[in-house]
Amino acid sequence: QVQLVESGGGLVQPGGSLRLSCAASGSIFSINAMGWYRQALGKQRELVADITSGGSTNYADSVKGRFTISRDNAKNTVYLQMNSLKPEDTAVYYCNADIPKRYYSPLTTTVWGQGTLVTVSS
C-alpha cells in the first residue's frame, strides 16, 4: 500500500514564499506523473501543477511564473515552491501520484495525500 504525506503548509503574508513537500512511502517500484491540486473554500479541487516522470511540467495559468514543481525520484518526493503568494492562493493543497501496481505494469493506481493548508493573509 502506498501513502502520500504532504508537509510545509502554514500561514504566510502576501508576497511571501512557502515550499510544500509530498513524500510517497510503501511498496513502490516507480512513480509516473505527480501533481499538486488545491481546493479553496467553496470551490472545487483544481490542478495547480503536475510533472511527468521525465520532468515535463505544466501549470495552471493562475500560478505560472510564481510556482515551480519539481521531483526527486530517488526520494519519491514532489515539491512545490510557491513564491509571490497572494491571498487567492489560500487553499488546502493536495499532492497526487500515478503509481504502477506491479513491475512494468500498465495498470496504475492514483493516490492522494491528506492535504496541507496554506493561508496567505496579512
mmCIF file of C-alpha atoms in Angstrom:
data_model
loop_
_atom_site.group_PDB
_atom_site.id
_atom_site.type_symbol
_atom_site.label_atom_id
_atom_site.label_comp_id
_atom_site.label_asym_id
_atom_site.label_seq_id
_atom_site.Cartn_x
_atom_site.Cartn_y
_atom_site.Cartn_z
ATOM 1 C CA GLN A 1 0.000 0.000 0.000
ATOM 2 C CA VAL A 2 1.237 3.451 -0.915
ATOM 3 C CA GLN A 3 0.646 6.633 1.027
ATOM 4 C CA LEU A 4 1.418 10.269 0.274
ATOM 5 C CA VAL A 5 2.138 12.738 3.048
ATOM 6 C CA GLU A 6 2.255 16.495 2.440
ATOM 7 C CA SER A 7 4.123 18.989 4.575
ATOM 8 C CA GLY A 8 5.195 22.616 4.508
ATOM 9 C CA GLY A 9 1.889 24.424 4.666
ATOM 10 C CA GLY A 10 1.207 27.269 7.028
ATOM 11 C CA LEU A 11 0.425 30.947 7.385
ATOM 12 C CA VAL A 12 2.335 33.416 5.244
ATOM 13 C CA GLN A 13 1.951 37.081 4.344
ATOM 14 C CA PRO A 14 1.181 38.205 0.800
ATOM 15 C CA GLY A 15 4.360 38.242 -1.241
ATOM 16 C CA GLY A 16 5.929 35.550 0.869
ATOM 17 C CA SER A 17 7.082 32.071 -0.048
ATOM 18 C CA LEU A 18 6.480 28.500 1.021
ATOM 19 C CA ARG A 19 7.773 25.169 -0.170
ATOM 20 C CA LEU A 20 5.487 22.174 0.002
ATOM 21 C CA SER A 21 6.774 18.625 0.029
ATOM 22 C CA CYS A 22 4.991 15.365 -0.634
ATOM 23 C CA ALA A 23 6.687 12.064 0.078
ATOM 24 C CA ALA A 24 5.400 8.711 -1.118
ATOM 25 C CA SER A 25 6.008 5.660 1.016
ATOM 26 C CA GLY A 26 5.172 1.986 0.837
ATOM 27 C CA SER A 27 5.711 -0.622 -1.827
ATOM 28 C CA ILE A 28 6.850 1.460 -4.783
ATOM 29 C CA PHE A 29 8.655 0.367 -7.896
ATOM 30 C CA SER A 30 8.277 3.653 -9.720
ATOM 31 C CA ILE A 31 6.022 6.679 -9.963
ATOM 32 C CA ASN A 32 4.625 8.070 -13.160
ATOM 33 C CA ALA A 33 3.160 11.575 -13.048
ATOM 34 C CA MET A 34 2.888 13.547 -9.815
ATOM 35 C CA GLY A 35 0.930 16.701 -9.219
ATOM 36 C CA TRP A 36 -0.356 19.336 -6.869
ATOM 37 C CA TYR A 37 -4.001 20.296 -6.580
ATOM 38 C CA ARG A 38 -5.746 22.770 -4.341
ATOM 39 C CA GLN A 39 -9.221 23.369 -3.034
ATOM 40 C CA ALA A 40 -10.312 26.723 -1.683
ATOM 41 C CA LEU A 41 -13.362 27.241 0.499
ATOM 42 C CA GLY A 42 -16.491 26.929 -1.580
ATOM 43 C CA LYS A 43 -14.638 25.863 -4.721
ATOM 44 C CA GLN A 44 -13.852 22.594 -6.452
ATOM 45 C CA ARG A 45 -10.441 20.993 -6.384
ATOM 46 C CA GLU A 46 -8.279 22.253 -9.228
ATOM 47 C CA LEU A 47 -4.934 21.349 -10.736
ATOM 48 C CA VAL A 48 -2.079 23.627 -9.729
ATOM 49 C CA ALA A 49 0.830 21.879 -11.435
ATOM 50 C CA ASP A 50 1.981 18.445 -12.453
ATOM 51 C CA ILE A 51 5.188 16.794 -13.552
ATOM 52 C CA THR A 52 5.900 13.626 -15.501
ATOM 53 C CA SER A 53 8.479 11.023 -14.603
ATOM 54 C CA GLY A 54 10.732 12.607 -17.210
ATOM 55 C CA GLY A 55 10.424 16.075 -15.718
ATOM 56 C CA SER A 56 7.965 17.738 -18.082
ATOM 57 C CA THR A 57 5.761 20.233 -16.267
ATOM 58 C CA ASN A 58 2.596 22.201 -16.705
ATOM 59 C CA TYR A 59 0.931 24.843 -14.557
ATOM 60 C CA ALA A 60 -2.380 26.491 -14.035
ATOM 61 C CA ASP A 61 -2.462 29.954 -15.571
ATOM 62 C CA SER A 62 -3.011 31.498 -12.150
ATOM 63 C CA VAL A 63 0.356 30.283 -10.821
ATOM 64 C CA LYS A 64 2.612 30.483 -13.865
ATOM 65 C CA GLY A 65 5.755 32.426 -13.109
ATOM 66 C CA ARG A 66 5.242 32.145 -9.359
ATOM 67 C CA PHE A 67 5.172 28.413 -8.570
ATOM 68 C CA THR A 68 7.660 25.721 -9.517
ATOM 69 C CA ILE A 69 7.035 21.997 -9.316
ATOM 70 C CA SER A 70 9.938 19.572 -9.067
ATOM 71 C CA ARG A 71 10.581 15.998 -8.030
ATOM 72 C CA ASP A 72 13.276 13.769 -6.625
ATOM 73 C CA ASN A 73 12.679 10.302 -7.989
ATOM 74 C CA ALA A 74 15.215 8.699 -5.665
ATOM 75 C CA LYS A 75 13.250 10.024 -2.687
ATOM 76 C CA ASN A 76 9.803 9.505 -4.224
ATOM 77 C CA THR A 77 9.080 13.121 -3.392
ATOM 78 C CA VAL A 78 7.464 16.004 -5.241
ATOM 79 C CA TYR A 79 7.876 19.650 -4.270
ATOM 80 C CA LEU A 80 6.001 22.846 -4.922
ATOM 81 C CA GLN A 81 7.948 26.064 -4.480
ATOM 82 C CA MET A 82 5.463 28.901 -4.093
ATOM 83 C CA ASN A 83 6.683 32.474 -4.434
ATOM 84 C CA SER A 84 4.899 35.822 -4.524
ATOM 85 C CA LEU A 85 1.951 34.316 -2.729
ATOM 86 C CA LYS A 86 -1.416 36.021 -2.968
ATOM 87 C CA PRO A 87 -4.486 35.802 -0.735
ATOM 88 C CA GLU A 88 -6.284 33.947 -3.518
ATOM 89 C CA ASP A 89 -3.716 31.147 -3.184
ATOM 90 C CA THR A 90 -5.255 30.256 0.171
ATOM 91 C CA ALA A 91 -6.445 26.657 -0.030
ATOM 92 C CA VAL A 92 -5.825 23.123 1.066
ATOM 93 C CA TYR A 93 -3.122 21.729 -1.183
ATOM 94 C CA TYR A 94 -3.124 18.051 -2.106
ATOM 95 C CA CYS A 95 -0.472 16.003 -3.820
ATOM 96 C CA ASN A 96 -1.245 13.226 -6.238
ATOM 97 C CA ALA A 97 0.706 10.390 -7.811
ATOM 98 C CA ASP A 98 0.056 7.831 -10.517
ATOM 99 C CA ILE A 99 1.775 4.616 -9.460
ATOM 100 C CA PRO A 100 2.085 1.289 -11.314
ATOM 101 C CA LYS A 101 0.533 -1.595 -9.419
ATOM 102 C CA ARG A 102 3.285 -4.049 -10.377
ATOM 103 C CA TYR A 103 6.689 -4.121 -12.022
ATOM 104 C CA TYR A 104 6.331 -2.972 -15.630
ATOM 105 C CA SER A 105 2.556 -2.898 -15.262
ATOM 106 C CA PRO A 106 0.423 -0.634 -17.432
ATOM 107 C CA LEU A 107 -2.161 -0.703 -14.660
ATOM 108 C CA THR A 108 -1.818 2.161 -12.210
ATOM 109 C CA THR A 109 -3.314 3.486 -9.027
ATOM 110 C CA THR A 110 -3.969 7.150 -8.360
ATOM 111 C CA VAL A 111 -3.028 8.057 -4.800
ATOM 112 C CA TRP A 112 -3.886 11.264 -2.951
ATOM 113 C CA GLY A 113 -2.357 12.849 0.103
ATOM 114 C CA GLN A 114 -4.372 14.141 3.030
ATOM 115 C CA GLY A 115 -3.769 17.793 2.234
ATOM 116 C CA THR A 116 -1.884 20.666 3.833
ATOM 117 C CA LEU A 117 -3.394 24.079 4.496
ATOM 118 C CA VAL A 118 -1.822 27.193 3.024
ATOM 119 C CA THR A 119 -3.156 30.511 4.284
ATOM 120 C CA VAL A 120 -1.991 33.769 2.722
ATOM 121 C CA SER A 121 -3.082 36.740 4.788
ATOM 122 C CA SER A 122 -1.769 39.970 6.245
#
